[in-house]
Amino acid sequence: MIENTFTLINNRTGKQYKYNILNATKGPDVVDMRKFFQDTGLFSYDPAYTSTASCTSDITFIDGKKGELTYRGIAIEELASNHTYLESCFLLLNGNIPSSEELIEFDLEIRHRAFLHEGLRNIFNAFPDNAHPMATLSAGVTALSTFYNDHLEIDDEQEYQEMARRIIAKIPTIVAFAYRHSIGIPFIQPNIDLGFTENFLTMMRAYPGGKMHRRADGYDSLKEIEIRALDTIFTLHADHEQNASTTVVRGVASTGAHPYVAISSGISALWGRAHGGANESVIAQLEMIGSVDRVEEFIAKAKDPEDSFRLMGFGHRVYKNFDPRAKVLKGLQDKLKEELTLDSELMAIASKIEEIALNDEYFISRNLYPNIDFYSGVILTALQIPKSMFTPIFVIGRTVGWITQWIEFKKDKTSKIARPRQLYIGE
Ligand code: ACO
């Protein structure tokens, strides 16, 4: 019989240590190292957690080699093609696709909870106009914890769900507030007659009074495909297991701080361009490249080991084959191309980069494929969303993932404060 343990030998002392191997239902099994320091007096060194499982979870699974992503066991392709974002939210929070009754109840509650306290509007008014929306968004979500300040010690399923539904419902309104503030136009309140994604797009695009911006093709109301495209983007971003921002959310959860402050910390972590900020950087980079005939020059810069320039929207810490979310978005981008007026120069530059990189030895040998951000930036541009709002849109999608992971952490009776150790090399 194979023993389910892992033996380590300290060659300095000749001592052997045995650790149990914990079985995963999918993906790599895990060596249980919790007693390693107690046993050996040594720490393990893994600063970016490249080999470390920080928790157990049954929410989301990624197989980076196969390019697989599932929420509660359901493939992302299935969710993106046949279900709405709110259905995925319900699935992440409850473990099942909602029945039609459950969906009606969930949808209705989200609509009713989308409104913001007037005091929050005053807080937004105090921010400078030129503040980045990620900064005002993070501050707005922290401010939300001052309006719901009795949530520190909740431990009952109904309270968890209420807290989760409230933040999922209010985030799009806060994002729209952040945007309207950044361009100096009056806030508009959510419309209870509209579904989640249509409501958000309306709060983004409507003039004061409710009339919508006219599209380049003269069409002045939302097209079904625009709502569907954004809804799909939300679904694709809903969760991604223990990524940087989720790890931050769990870390803050471990200290016992307010859940909305944990979400706000997740928002701050997502802002960086190595994480959620990459979608904004993709478009900024395409604009900087400026024309198709300059693409080769920038590909050469990306390959130059002496140059810190990187192709934004390429590479991923976990996906070393392809990003399944990118595949869904590529299909969506092609559909949108047919129905909307896309920025053709930007599209042409993006296509040229994709074509060269996918056939270039440098990118192939390092498994650098287009990630979700490579396509989402172009799609969001087609939906008339300015690039400063790309990462806030990622926030809308990811909020359900953060809060679901927060709840999972809280329910785990073995969870402790996150407190890594260090390799001290100072005086
Ligand atoms: N362009 C050019 N070269 C790259 C790129 C890139 N985008 N990404 C990685 N490389 C190269 C590195 O220079 C390195 O080369 P070397 O082996 O010759 O030194 C090699 O590929 C491995 O790179 P790492 O940084 O070790 O890969 P890691 O897995 O740590 O990083 C990351 C992943 C941060 C996503 C990286 O690929 C990157 O910076 N990409 C651009 C930013 C981006 O698109 N981020 C979005 C991530 S997806 C998300 O958060 C939703």
PDB file of C-alpha atoms and ligand atoms in Angstrom, residues 48 50 237 240 243-244 270 272-279 281-282 285 299 301-305 307-320 323 325 362-363 365-374 394 398, ligand 1:
ATOM      1  CA  ALA A  48       5.102  34.795  -3.630  1.00  0.00           C
ATOM      2  CA  THR A  50       4.127  29.879  -5.771  1.00  0.00           C
ATOM      3  CA  HIS A 237     -14.374  37.825 -13.430  1.00  0.00           C
ATOM      4  CA  HIS A 240     -10.511  33.090  -9.493  1.00  0.00           C
ATOM      5  CA  ASN A 243      -5.339  35.256  -6.518  1.00  0.00           C
ATOM      6  CA  ALA A 244      -3.561  38.298  -5.036  1.00  0.00           C
ATOM      7  CA  LEU A 270      -6.707  44.651  -7.644  1.00  0.00           C
ATOM      8  CA  GLY A 272      -2.113  47.210  -9.543  1.00  0.00           C
ATOM      9  CA  ARG A 273      -1.211  46.587 -13.166  1.00  0.00           C
ATOM     10  CA  ALA A 274       0.223  43.137 -12.481  1.00  0.00           C
ATOM     11  CA  HIS A 275      -3.334  42.199 -11.434  1.00  0.00           C
ATOM     12  CA  GLY A 276      -6.672  43.853 -12.346  1.00  0.00           C
ATOM     13  CA  GLY A 277      -5.043  47.058 -13.544  1.00  0.00           C
ATOM     14  CA  ALA A 278      -3.702  45.166 -16.558  1.00  0.00           C
ATOM     15  CA  ASN A 279      -6.886  45.722 -18.621  1.00  0.00           C
ATOM     16  CA  SER A 281      -2.728  49.096 -19.243  1.00  0.00           C
ATOM     17  CA  VAL A 282      -3.578  46.988 -22.314  1.00  0.00           C
ATOM     18  CA  GLN A 285      -0.283  50.334 -24.406  1.00  0.00           C
ATOM     19  CA  ILE A 299       7.453  43.085 -29.555  1.00  0.00           C
ATOM     20  CA  LYS A 301      11.227  45.600 -26.612  1.00  0.00           C
ATOM     21  CA  ALA A 302       9.119  42.984 -24.771  1.00  0.00           C
ATOM     22  CA  LYS A 303      11.664  40.307 -25.696  1.00  0.00           C
ATOM     23  CA  ASP A 304      14.727  42.347 -24.750  1.00  0.00           C
ATOM     24  CA  PRO A 305      16.051  41.109 -21.369  1.00  0.00           C
ATOM     25  CA  ASP A 307      14.268  46.300 -21.219  1.00  0.00           C
ATOM     26  CA  SER A 308      11.617  46.172 -18.477  1.00  0.00           C
ATOM     27  CA  PHE A 309       8.823  46.666 -21.044  1.00  0.00           C
ATOM     28  CA  ARG A 310       6.194  43.883 -20.963  1.00  0.00           C
ATOM     29  CA  LEU A 311       3.336  43.197 -23.303  1.00  0.00           C
ATOM     30  CA  MET A 312       0.271  43.957 -21.221  1.00  0.00           C
ATOM     31  CA  GLY A 313      -2.432  41.293 -21.414  1.00  0.00           C
ATOM     32  CA  PHE A 314       0.087  38.483 -21.970  1.00  0.00           C
ATOM     33  CA  GLY A 315       1.102  35.832 -19.465  1.00  0.00           C
ATOM     34  CA  HIS A 316      -0.492  34.524 -16.320  1.00  0.00           C
ATOM     35  CA  ARG A 317       0.819  33.101 -13.082  1.00  0.00           C
ATOM     36  CA  VAL A 318      -1.492  30.076 -13.248  1.00  0.00           C
ATOM     37  CA  TYR A 319      -2.580  29.595 -16.884  1.00  0.00           C
ATOM     38  CA  LYS A 320       0.406  28.197 -18.716  1.00  0.00           C
ATOM     39  CA  ASP A 323      -6.822  31.370 -20.273  1.00  0.00           C
ATOM     40  CA  ARG A 325     -11.857  33.290 -20.048  1.00  0.00           C
ATOM     41  CA  TYR A 362      10.039  33.915 -26.967  1.00  0.00           C
ATOM     42  CA  PHE A 363       6.334  33.879 -26.069  1.00  0.00           C
ATOM     43  CA  SER A 365       8.690  28.939 -24.814  1.00  0.00           C
ATOM     44  CA  ARG A 366       7.547  31.002 -21.799  1.00  0.00           C
ATOM     45  CA  ASN A 367       3.873  30.005 -22.208  1.00  0.00           C
ATOM     46  CA  LEU A 368       2.831  33.620 -22.657  1.00  0.00           C
ATOM     47  CA  TYR A 369      -0.685  33.641 -24.098  1.00  0.00           C
ATOM     48  CA  PRO A 370      -3.244  36.452 -24.222  1.00  0.00           C
ATOM     49  CA  ASN A 371      -5.048  36.615 -20.875  1.00  0.00           C
ATOM     50  CA  ILE A 372      -8.571  37.862 -20.113  1.00  0.00           C
ATOM     51  CA  ASP A 373      -7.373  41.469 -19.939  1.00  0.00           C
ATOM     52  CA  PHE A 374      -6.074  41.425 -23.479  1.00  0.00           C
ATOM     53  CA  PHE A 394     -13.491  44.029 -12.802  1.00  0.00           C
ATOM     54  CA  ARG A 398     -15.125  40.019  -8.510  1.00  0.00           C
TER      55      ARG A 398
HETATM   56  N1  ACO B   1       5.712  40.355 -21.838  1.00  0.00           N
HETATM   57  C1  ACO B   1       6.999  39.960 -22.048  1.00  0.00           C
HETATM   58  N2  ACO B   1       7.634  39.037 -21.296  1.00  0.00           N
HETATM   59  C2  ACO B   1       6.953  38.507 -20.272  1.00  0.00           C
HETATM   60  C3  ACO B   1       5.617  38.861 -19.993  1.00  0.00           C
HETATM   61  C4  ACO B   1       4.995  39.822 -20.823  1.00  0.00           C
HETATM   62  N3  ACO B   1       3.720  40.207 -20.598  1.00  0.00           N
HETATM   63  N4  ACO B   1       5.171  38.167 -18.917  1.00  0.00           N
HETATM   64  C5  ACO B   1       6.205  37.397 -18.538  1.00  0.00           C
HETATM   65  N5  ACO B   1       7.276  37.601 -19.354  1.00  0.00           N
HETATM   66  C6  ACO B   1       8.571  36.883 -19.301  1.00  0.00           C
HETATM   67  C7  ACO B   1       9.436  37.364 -18.142  1.00  0.00           C
HETATM   68  O1  ACO B   1      10.259  38.431 -18.509  1.00  0.00           O
HETATM   69  C8  ACO B   1      10.198  36.102 -17.807  1.00  0.00           C
HETATM   70  O2  ACO B   1      11.189  35.951 -18.782  1.00  0.00           O
HETATM   71  P1  ACO B   1      12.626  35.273 -18.386  1.00  0.00           P
HETATM   72  O3  ACO B   1      12.297  33.867 -17.998  1.00  0.00           O
HETATM   73  O4  ACO B   1      13.442  35.380 -19.625  1.00  0.00           O
HETATM   74  O5  ACO B   1      13.154  36.076 -17.229  1.00  0.00           O
HETATM   75  C9  ACO B   1       9.170  34.987 -18.035  1.00  0.00           C
HETATM   76  O6  ACO B   1       8.265  35.512 -19.035  1.00  0.00           O
HETATM   77  C10 ACO B   1       8.385  34.588 -16.803  1.00  0.00           C
HETATM   78  O7  ACO B   1       7.825  35.768 -16.223  1.00  0.00           O
HETATM   79  P2  ACO B   1       7.382  35.889 -14.688  1.00  0.00           P
HETATM   80  O8  ACO B   1       7.296  37.342 -14.326  1.00  0.00           O
HETATM   81  O9  ACO B   1       8.279  35.023 -13.850  1.00  0.00           O
HETATM   82  O10 ACO B   1       5.955  35.224 -14.723  1.00  0.00           O
HETATM   83  P3  ACO B   1       4.885  35.317 -13.569  1.00  0.00           P
HETATM   84  O11 ACO B   1       4.075  34.085 -13.689  1.00  0.00           O
HETATM   85  O12 ACO B   1       5.513  35.628 -12.272  1.00  0.00           O
HETATM   86  O13 ACO B   1       4.034  36.618 -13.987  1.00  0.00           O
HETATM   87  C11 ACO B   1       2.372  38.050 -14.885  1.00  0.00           C
HETATM   88  C12 ACO B   1       2.763  36.607 -14.495  1.00  0.00           C
HETATM   89  C13 ACO B   1       2.573  39.010 -13.703  1.00  0.00           C
HETATM   90  C14 ACO B   1       0.899  38.062 -15.247  1.00  0.00           C
HETATM   91  C15 ACO B   1       3.242  38.487 -16.075  1.00  0.00           C
HETATM   92  O14 ACO B   1       3.102  37.585 -17.155  1.00  0.00           O
HETATM   93  C16 ACO B   1       2.960  39.923 -16.533  1.00  0.00           C
HETATM   94  O15 ACO B   1       3.537  40.870 -15.979  1.00  0.00           O
HETATM   95  N6  ACO B   1       2.059  40.090 -17.555  1.00  0.00           N
HETATM   96  C17 ACO B   1       1.675  41.405 -18.014  1.00  0.00           C
HETATM   97  C18 ACO B   1       0.639  42.009 -17.100  1.00  0.00           C
HETATM   98  C19 ACO B   1      -0.715  41.329 -17.219  1.00  0.00           C
HETATM   99  O16 ACO B   1      -1.218  41.116 -18.303  1.00  0.00           O
HETATM  100  N7  ACO B   1      -1.319  41.042 -16.052  1.00  0.00           N
HETATM  101  C20 ACO B   1      -2.643  40.436 -15.998  1.00  0.00           C
HETATM  102  C21 ACO B   1      -2.630  39.146 -15.269  1.00  0.00           C
HETATM  103  S1  ACO B   1      -4.222  38.410 -15.379  1.00  0.00           S
HETATM  104  C22 ACO B   1      -5.132  39.078 -14.131  1.00  0.00           C
HETATM  105  O17 ACO B   1      -4.678  39.516 -13.123  1.00  0.00           O
HETATM  106  C23 ACO B   1      -6.551  39.089 -14.367  1.00  0.00           C
END
